[in-house]
Amino acid sequence: MSTDNQTTSVDEPDAESEFDAAELQALRERVEELEESLAEADAGDDQKKMTIVATQGSFDMAYPPLILASTAAAFGWEVVVFHTFWGLDILHEEKSTNLKLSAVGNPNMPVPNAVAALPGMDTMATKMMQKKIDENGTATIEELIDLSLESGVDLQACQMTIELMDYDEDDFYDGVTTGVGAATALQHMADSDIQLLV
Amino acid sequence: MSSEYTVTETLDVKGQSCPMPIVKTKQAIDDLEAGDVLEVIATDSGSMSDIQGWADGTDGVELLEQEEADDRYTHYVKKTE
């Protein structure tokens, strides 16, 4: 027993240092492996994602989400626009071509609110804006929707609001995603680099 | 335009404003081959900054040159991959 013990005690330091070298080598290999997979993961994360929540359906407020969405798609980003409440009208084939600008409560209008409240003032304000947009070569809402869908933007129509407004799923442009709710929107927002509420 | 490259395709976006010059440029680039150069002619002054920002933030394209003359903004974009 004592001889055995002695042998072991003499051999132990050697055995330990051999094991250390092997362990060290294994660790080095593991670190290299991890660094490689980290580099791959970083490269994969390069894909930017943006989620916009569009809640407004007036003529002027329809533009910002669509312009940002189509431009982001041109950058190759993954884009979701979740349309809810009045924002739904932007995706509504019939209503989208007839969105109005509000003359009342609009500090940019050259007339006082009392005058802006008169019948026909919203239509007039919308026509003025429409004329400016045509003159400026700014795209129409329809064009921007088509472009967005063509370039892979996911235009979503909130299911709860579809029912609230008594709309039909067929009322929307082809390619619009229906049957989605707040949980879907939140999921996209959580996964996104950029989240905007318009 | 310098003679270091040859224009493969020309895109005319005169009279169109943001975001059209960018969106149309992206679509035109998609239809080209690696190594091709797209010439974009715009009247939107914002396209100077926008095309630059788009090219910087987009993989596979390189902005070679931008010119401004007589309210015309011309951009040369190369598809690199």
mmCIF file of C-alpha atoms in Angstrom:
data_model
loop_
_atom_site.group_PDB
_atom_site.id
_atom_site.type_symbol
_atom_site.label_atom_id
_atom_site.label_comp_id
_atom_site.label_asym_id
_atom_site.label_seq_id
_atom_site.Cartn_x
_atom_site.Cartn_y
_atom_site.Cartn_z
ATOM 1 C CA MET A 1 0.000 0.000 0.000
ATOM 2 C CA SER A 2 2.743 2.345 0.970
ATOM 3 C CA THR A 3 4.633 1.512 -2.245
ATOM 4 C CA ASP A 4 1.523 2.055 -4.296
ATOM 5 C CA ASN A 5 0.928 5.326 -2.625
ATOM 6 C CA GLN A 6 4.440 6.411 -3.281
ATOM 7 C CA THR A 7 4.188 5.495 -6.942
ATOM 8 C CA THR A 8 0.970 7.395 -7.264
ATOM 9 C CA SER A 9 2.305 10.433 -5.519
ATOM 10 C CA VAL A 10 5.337 10.465 -7.831
ATOM 11 C CA ASP A 11 3.211 9.934 -10.949
ATOM 12 C CA GLU A 12 0.521 12.426 -10.020
ATOM 13 C CA PRO A 13 2.214 15.689 -11.012
ATOM 14 C CA ASP A 14 3.077 14.223 -14.432
ATOM 15 C CA ALA A 15 -0.437 12.914 -15.025
ATOM 16 C CA GLU A 16 -1.867 16.250 -13.987
ATOM 17 C CA SER A 17 0.284 18.322 -16.328
ATOM 18 C CA GLU A 18 -0.467 15.965 -19.264
ATOM 19 C CA PHE A 19 -4.163 16.364 -18.588
ATOM 20 C CA ASP A 20 -3.772 20.160 -18.424
ATOM 21 C CA ALA A 21 -2.130 20.283 -21.832
ATOM 22 C CA ALA A 22 -4.904 18.194 -23.395
ATOM 23 C CA GLU A 23 -7.525 20.252 -21.642
ATOM 24 C CA LEU A 24 -5.880 23.437 -22.784
ATOM 25 C CA GLN A 25 -5.860 22.222 -26.373
ATOM 26 C CA ALA A 26 -9.533 21.293 -26.126
ATOM 27 C CA LEU A 27 -10.320 24.711 -24.687
ATOM 28 C CA ARG A 28 -8.425 26.460 -27.486
ATOM 29 C CA GLU A 29 -10.403 24.501 -30.066
ATOM 30 C CA ARG A 30 -13.652 25.303 -28.285
ATOM 31 C CA VAL A 31 -12.840 29.023 -28.206
ATOM 32 C CA GLU A 32 -12.080 28.984 -31.939
ATOM 33 C CA GLU A 33 -15.347 27.173 -32.589
ATOM 34 C CA LEU A 34 -17.302 29.709 -30.532
ATOM 35 C CA GLU A 35 -15.614 32.660 -32.205
ATOM 36 C CA GLU A 36 -16.556 31.271 -35.607
ATOM 37 C CA SER A 37 -20.191 30.758 -34.659
ATOM 38 C CA LEU A 38 -20.282 34.226 -33.093
ATOM 39 C CA ALA A 39 -18.993 35.761 -36.328
ATOM 40 C CA GLU A 40 -21.679 33.873 -38.245
ATOM 41 C CA ALA A 41 -24.365 35.026 -35.838
ATOM 42 C CA ASP A 42 -23.189 38.640 -36.163
ATOM 43 C CA ALA A 43 -23.325 38.411 -39.948
ATOM 44 C CA GLY A 44 -26.866 37.034 -39.762
ATOM 45 C CA ASP A 45 -27.959 39.856 -37.463
ATOM 46 C CA ASP A 46 -27.082 42.389 -40.126
ATOM 47 C CA GLN A 47 -30.651 42.191 -41.421
ATOM 48 C CA LYS A 48 -32.426 45.260 -40.038
ATOM 49 C CA LYS A 49 -36.068 45.164 -39.174
ATOM 50 C CA MET A 50 -38.599 47.994 -38.778
ATOM 51 C CA THR A 51 -42.143 47.906 -37.489
ATOM 52 C CA ILE A 52 -44.469 50.878 -37.918
ATOM 53 C CA VAL A 53 -47.879 51.177 -36.286
ATOM 54 C CA ALA A 54 -50.119 53.374 -38.464
ATOM 55 C CA THR A 55 -53.139 54.703 -36.563
ATOM 56 C CA GLN A 56 -54.123 57.757 -38.636
ATOM 57 C CA GLY A 57 -56.215 57.769 -41.795
ATOM 58 C CA SER A 58 -56.144 61.374 -42.925
ATOM 59 C CA PHE A 59 -54.653 62.233 -46.305
ATOM 60 C CA ASP A 60 -51.518 63.814 -44.855
ATOM 61 C CA MET A 61 -50.907 61.165 -42.213
ATOM 62 C CA ALA A 62 -51.094 58.318 -44.740
ATOM 63 C CA TYR A 63 -47.833 59.411 -46.325
ATOM 64 C CA PRO A 64 -45.141 59.106 -43.618
ATOM 65 C CA PRO A 65 -45.584 55.385 -42.861
ATOM 66 C CA LEU A 66 -45.749 54.477 -46.566
ATOM 67 C CA ILE A 67 -42.735 56.589 -47.534
ATOM 68 C CA LEU A 68 -40.632 55.178 -44.697
ATOM 69 C CA ALA A 69 -41.777 51.620 -45.372
ATOM 70 C CA SER A 70 -41.021 51.681 -49.109
ATOM 71 C CA THR A 71 -37.659 53.367 -48.526
ATOM 72 C CA ALA A 72 -36.692 50.866 -45.815
ATOM 73 C CA ALA A 73 -37.565 48.057 -48.215
ATOM 74 C CA ALA A 74 -35.178 49.642 -50.731
ATOM 75 C CA PHE A 75 -32.467 49.285 -48.066
ATOM 76 C CA GLY A 76 -33.291 45.587 -47.957
ATOM 77 C CA TRP A 77 -34.843 45.808 -44.479
ATOM 78 C CA GLU A 78 -37.655 43.606 -43.327
ATOM 79 C CA VAL A 79 -40.649 45.904 -42.830
ATOM 80 C CA VAL A 80 -44.016 45.447 -41.151
ATOM 81 C CA VAL A 81 -46.670 48.175 -41.037
ATOM 82 C CA PHE A 82 -49.482 47.372 -38.653
ATOM 83 C CA HIS A 83 -52.568 49.441 -39.555
ATOM 84 C CA THR A 84 -55.118 49.990 -36.838
ATOM 85 C CA PHE A 85 -58.091 52.299 -36.224
ATOM 86 C CA TRP A 86 -58.174 55.063 -38.857
ATOM 87 C CA GLY A 87 -54.889 53.780 -40.252
ATOM 88 C CA LEU A 88 -56.923 50.928 -41.704
ATOM 89 C CA ASP A 89 -58.411 53.286 -44.310
ATOM 90 C CA ILE A 90 -54.990 53.553 -45.980
ATOM 91 C CA LEU A 91 -55.226 49.866 -46.939
ATOM 92 C CA HIS A 92 -58.926 50.040 -47.858
ATOM 93 C CA GLU A 93 -59.030 50.023 -51.687
ATOM 94 C CA GLU A 94 -61.988 52.390 -51.949
ATOM 95 C CA LYS A 95 -61.312 54.663 -48.980
ATOM 96 C CA SER A 96 -57.588 55.038 -49.667
ATOM 97 C CA THR A 97 -58.336 57.014 -52.842
ATOM 98 C CA ASN A 98 -60.652 59.347 -50.949
ATOM 99 C CA LEU A 99 -58.685 60.217 -47.796
ATOM 100 C CA LYS A 100 -59.325 63.730 -46.506
ATOM 101 C CA LEU A 101 -57.228 66.420 -44.947
ATOM 102 C CA SER A 102 -58.827 68.079 -41.939
ATOM 103 C CA ALA A 103 -59.141 71.863 -42.205
ATOM 104 C CA VAL A 104 -60.301 72.273 -38.588
ATOM 105 C CA GLY A 105 -57.668 72.230 -35.878
ATOM 106 C CA ASN A 106 -54.930 72.365 -38.461
ATOM 107 C CA PRO A 107 -52.636 75.283 -37.582
ATOM 108 C CA ASN A 108 -51.107 75.131 -41.058
ATOM 109 C CA MET A 109 -54.374 76.147 -42.716
ATOM 110 C CA PRO A 110 -54.521 79.799 -43.792
ATOM 111 C CA VAL A 111 -58.082 80.219 -42.387
ATOM 112 C CA PRO A 112 -59.404 80.441 -38.810
ATOM 113 C CA ASN A 113 -61.078 77.346 -37.323
ATOM 114 C CA ALA A 114 -64.525 79.014 -37.495
ATOM 115 C CA VAL A 115 -64.159 79.277 -41.280
ATOM 116 C CA ALA A 116 -62.455 75.873 -41.583
ATOM 117 C CA ALA A 117 -65.517 74.303 -39.939
ATOM 118 C CA LEU A 118 -67.797 75.397 -42.805
ATOM 119 C CA PRO A 119 -69.131 72.652 -45.090
ATOM 120 C CA GLY A 120 -66.814 71.688 -47.928
ATOM 121 C CA MET A 121 -63.673 73.078 -46.305
ATOM 122 C CA ASP A 122 -62.086 69.641 -45.785
ATOM 123 C CA THR A 123 -62.647 68.806 -49.435
ATOM 124 C CA MET A 124 -61.135 72.110 -50.485
ATOM 125 C CA ALA A 125 -58.102 71.644 -48.226
ATOM 126 C CA THR A 126 -57.633 68.122 -49.573
ATOM 127 C CA LYS A 127 -57.817 69.356 -53.175
ATOM 128 C CA MET A 128 -55.223 72.031 -52.459
ATOM 129 C CA MET A 129 -52.884 69.462 -50.938
ATOM 130 C CA GLN A 130 -53.538 67.039 -53.795
ATOM 131 C CA LYS A 131 -52.612 69.743 -56.304
ATOM 132 C CA LYS A 132 -49.372 70.464 -54.444
ATOM 133 C CA ILE A 133 -48.531 66.770 -54.373
ATOM 134 C CA ASP A 134 -49.099 66.440 -58.126
ATOM 135 C CA GLU A 135 -46.992 69.534 -58.863
ATOM 136 C CA ASN A 136 -44.190 68.282 -56.644
ATOM 137 C CA GLY A 137 -44.049 64.882 -58.331
ATOM 138 C CA THR A 138 -44.843 63.170 -55.039
ATOM 139 C CA ALA A 139 -46.234 59.671 -55.463
ATOM 140 C CA THR A 140 -49.905 58.925 -54.835
ATOM 141 C CA ILE A 141 -50.955 56.780 -51.886
ATOM 142 C CA GLU A 142 -51.935 53.976 -54.264
ATOM 143 C CA GLU A 143 -48.516 54.061 -55.912
ATOM 144 C CA LEU A 144 -46.789 53.852 -52.539
ATOM 145 C CA ILE A 145 -48.968 50.939 -51.447
ATOM 146 C CA ASP A 146 -48.225 49.067 -54.691
ATOM 147 C CA LEU A 147 -44.514 49.791 -54.367
ATOM 148 C CA SER A 148 -44.463 48.687 -50.741
ATOM 149 C CA LEU A 149 -46.238 45.417 -51.467
ATOM 150 C CA GLU A 150 -44.045 44.783 -54.533
ATOM 151 C CA SER A 151 -40.906 45.255 -52.479
ATOM 152 C CA GLY A 152 -42.024 42.839 -49.797
ATOM 153 C CA VAL A 153 -43.358 45.175 -47.095
ATOM 154 C CA ASP A 154 -45.854 43.332 -44.900
ATOM 155 C CA LEU A 155 -48.885 45.633 -44.733
ATOM 156 C CA GLN A 156 -51.096 44.338 -41.949
ATOM 157 C CA ALA A 157 -54.714 45.201 -41.189
ATOM 158 C CA CYS A 158 -55.747 44.841 -37.550
ATOM 159 C CA GLN A 159 -58.524 42.251 -37.381
ATOM 160 C CA MET A 160 -60.279 43.818 -34.405
ATOM 161 C CA THR A 161 -60.532 47.175 -36.194
ATOM 162 C CA ILE A 162 -61.750 45.502 -39.418
ATOM 163 C CA GLU A 163 -64.693 44.170 -37.432
ATOM 164 C CA LEU A 164 -65.153 47.368 -35.438
ATOM 165 C CA MET A 165 -65.429 49.415 -38.655
ATOM 166 C CA ASP A 166 -67.650 46.797 -40.335
ATOM 167 C CA TYR A 167 -65.140 46.320 -43.127
ATOM 168 C CA ASP A 168 -64.727 43.126 -45.089
ATOM 169 C CA GLU A 169 -61.380 41.422 -45.615
ATOM 170 C CA ASP A 170 -61.976 41.708 -49.385
ATOM 171 C CA ASP A 171 -62.137 45.525 -49.091
ATOM 172 C CA PHE A 172 -58.350 45.702 -48.823
ATOM 173 C CA TYR A 173 -55.636 45.709 -51.454
ATOM 174 C CA ASP A 174 -54.455 42.277 -52.611
ATOM 175 C CA GLY A 175 -51.433 41.273 -50.599
ATOM 176 C CA VAL A 176 -52.552 42.951 -47.364
ATOM 177 C CA THR A 177 -52.254 40.644 -44.339
ATOM 178 C CA THR A 178 -55.452 40.255 -42.307
ATOM 179 C CA GLY A 179 -56.249 38.173 -39.253
ATOM 180 C CA VAL A 180 -53.612 39.785 -37.068
ATOM 181 C CA GLY A 181 -53.864 41.556 -33.722
ATOM 182 C CA ALA A 182 -51.948 43.405 -31.042
ATOM 183 C CA ALA A 183 -49.932 40.325 -30.033
ATOM 184 C CA THR A 184 -48.602 39.942 -33.588
ATOM 185 C CA ALA A 185 -47.736 43.635 -33.704
ATOM 186 C CA LEU A 186 -45.921 43.432 -30.361
ATOM 187 C CA GLN A 187 -43.979 40.394 -31.490
ATOM 188 C CA HIS A 188 -42.764 42.259 -34.580
ATOM 189 C CA MET A 189 -41.924 45.329 -32.491
ATOM 190 C CA ALA A 190 -39.894 43.216 -30.050
ATOM 191 C CA ASP A 191 -37.905 41.737 -32.960
ATOM 192 C CA SER A 192 -37.334 45.107 -34.649
ATOM 193 C CA ASP A 193 -34.418 47.527 -34.590
ATOM 194 C CA ILE A 194 -36.807 50.424 -35.231
ATOM 195 C CA GLN A 195 -40.374 50.846 -33.954
ATOM 196 C CA LEU A 196 -42.529 53.815 -34.905
ATOM 197 C CA LEU A 197 -46.040 54.904 -34.021
ATOM 198 C CA VAL A 198 -47.644 57.194 -36.598
ATOM 199 C CA MET B 1 -18.463 61.849 -65.906
ATOM 200 C CA SER B 2 -15.081 60.239 -65.635
ATOM 201 C CA SER B 3 -14.042 57.505 -68.037
ATOM 202 C CA GLU B 4 -13.116 54.984 -65.335
ATOM 203 C CA TYR B 5 -16.419 53.220 -65.755
ATOM 204 C CA THR B 6 -19.062 52.616 -68.399
ATOM 205 C CA VAL B 7 -22.721 53.286 -67.763
ATOM 206 C CA THR B 8 -24.756 50.147 -68.339
ATOM 207 C CA GLU B 9 -28.233 51.575 -67.814
ATOM 208 C CA THR B 10 -29.804 55.000 -67.290
ATOM 209 C CA LEU B 11 -32.724 55.641 -64.974
ATOM 210 C CA ASP B 12 -34.706 58.831 -65.455
ATOM 211 C CA VAL B 13 -36.508 59.971 -62.293
ATOM 212 C CA LYS B 14 -36.773 63.622 -63.251
ATOM 213 C CA GLY B 15 -39.820 65.297 -61.724
ATOM 214 C CA GLN B 16 -40.226 62.600 -59.073
ATOM 215 C CA SER B 17 -39.695 63.257 -55.403
ATOM 216 C CA CYS B 18 -38.876 61.288 -52.269
ATOM 217 C CA PRO B 19 -38.991 58.309 -51.938
ATOM 218 C CA MET B 20 -39.257 57.540 -55.674
ATOM 219 C CA PRO B 21 -35.621 58.163 -56.720
ATOM 220 C CA ILE B 22 -34.450 55.673 -54.064
ATOM 221 C CA VAL B 23 -37.150 53.083 -54.617
ATOM 222 C CA LYS B 24 -36.723 53.170 -58.415
ATOM 223 C CA THR B 25 -32.915 53.052 -58.094
ATOM 224 C CA LYS B 26 -33.174 49.960 -55.921
ATOM 225 C CA GLN B 27 -35.505 48.293 -58.445
ATOM 226 C CA ALA B 28 -33.208 49.170 -61.362
ATOM 227 C CA ILE B 29 -30.136 47.868 -59.503
ATOM 228 C CA ASP B 30 -31.941 44.578 -58.825
ATOM 229 C CA ASP B 31 -32.301 44.057 -62.582
ATOM 230 C CA LEU B 32 -28.575 44.595 -63.251
ATOM 231 C CA GLU B 33 -25.582 42.250 -63.071
ATOM 232 C CA ALA B 34 -22.583 42.579 -60.746
ATOM 233 C CA GLY B 35 -20.151 45.124 -62.165
ATOM 234 C CA ASP B 36 -22.845 47.105 -64.000
ATOM 235 C CA VAL B 37 -23.134 50.849 -63.450
ATOM 236 C CA LEU B 38 -26.486 52.616 -63.176
ATOM 237 C CA GLU B 39 -26.815 56.295 -64.026
ATOM 238 C CA VAL B 40 -29.686 57.970 -62.149
ATOM 239 C CA ILE B 41 -30.891 61.367 -63.341
ATOM 240 C CA ALA B 42 -33.043 63.238 -60.815
ATOM 241 C CA THR B 43 -34.392 66.725 -60.193
ATOM 242 C CA ASP B 44 -35.013 66.128 -56.486
ATOM 243 C CA SER B 45 -32.238 67.914 -54.583
ATOM 244 C CA GLY B 46 -32.800 65.574 -51.644
ATOM 245 C CA SER B 47 -31.571 62.731 -53.822
ATOM 246 C CA MET B 48 -27.967 63.877 -53.261
ATOM 247 C CA SER B 49 -28.099 62.949 -49.598
ATOM 248 C CA ASP B 50 -30.616 60.121 -49.990
ATOM 249 C CA ILE B 51 -28.760 58.154 -52.673
ATOM 250 C CA GLN B 52 -25.581 58.482 -50.636
ATOM 251 C CA GLY B 53 -27.295 57.268 -47.466
ATOM 252 C CA TRP B 54 -28.971 54.427 -49.318
ATOM 253 C CA ALA B 55 -25.722 53.312 -50.972
ATOM 254 C CA ASP B 56 -23.862 53.458 -47.633
ATOM 255 C CA GLY B 57 -26.514 51.409 -45.892
ATOM 256 C CA THR B 58 -27.058 48.835 -48.599
ATOM 257 C CA ASP B 59 -24.893 45.794 -49.299
ATOM 258 C CA GLY B 60 -23.773 45.135 -52.857
ATOM 259 C CA VAL B 61 -23.834 48.707 -54.172
ATOM 260 C CA GLU B 62 -21.234 51.429 -54.394
ATOM 261 C CA LEU B 63 -21.790 55.109 -55.142
ATOM 262 C CA LEU B 64 -19.125 56.068 -57.672
ATOM 263 C CA GLU B 65 -19.942 59.692 -58.318
ATOM 264 C CA GLN B 66 -22.563 62.419 -57.935
ATOM 265 C CA GLU B 67 -22.919 65.485 -60.125
ATOM 266 C CA GLU B 68 -25.022 68.611 -59.779
ATOM 267 C CA ALA B 69 -25.647 70.853 -62.786
ATOM 268 C CA ASP B 70 -28.601 73.034 -63.861
ATOM 269 C CA ASP B 71 -30.932 71.674 -61.162
ATOM 270 C CA ARG B 72 -30.138 68.151 -62.277
ATOM 271 C CA TYR B 73 -28.648 65.633 -59.928
ATOM 272 C CA THR B 74 -26.896 62.708 -61.552
ATOM 273 C CA HIS B 75 -25.729 59.690 -59.606
ATOM 274 C CA TYR B 76 -23.562 56.778 -60.690
ATOM 275 C CA VAL B 77 -24.181 53.617 -58.727
ATOM 276 C CA LYS B 78 -22.268 50.389 -59.268
ATOM 277 C CA LYS B 79 -23.664 46.979 -58.451
ATOM 278 C CA THR B 80 -20.766 45.219 -56.758
ATOM 279 C CA GLU B 81 -22.232 41.788 -56.029
#
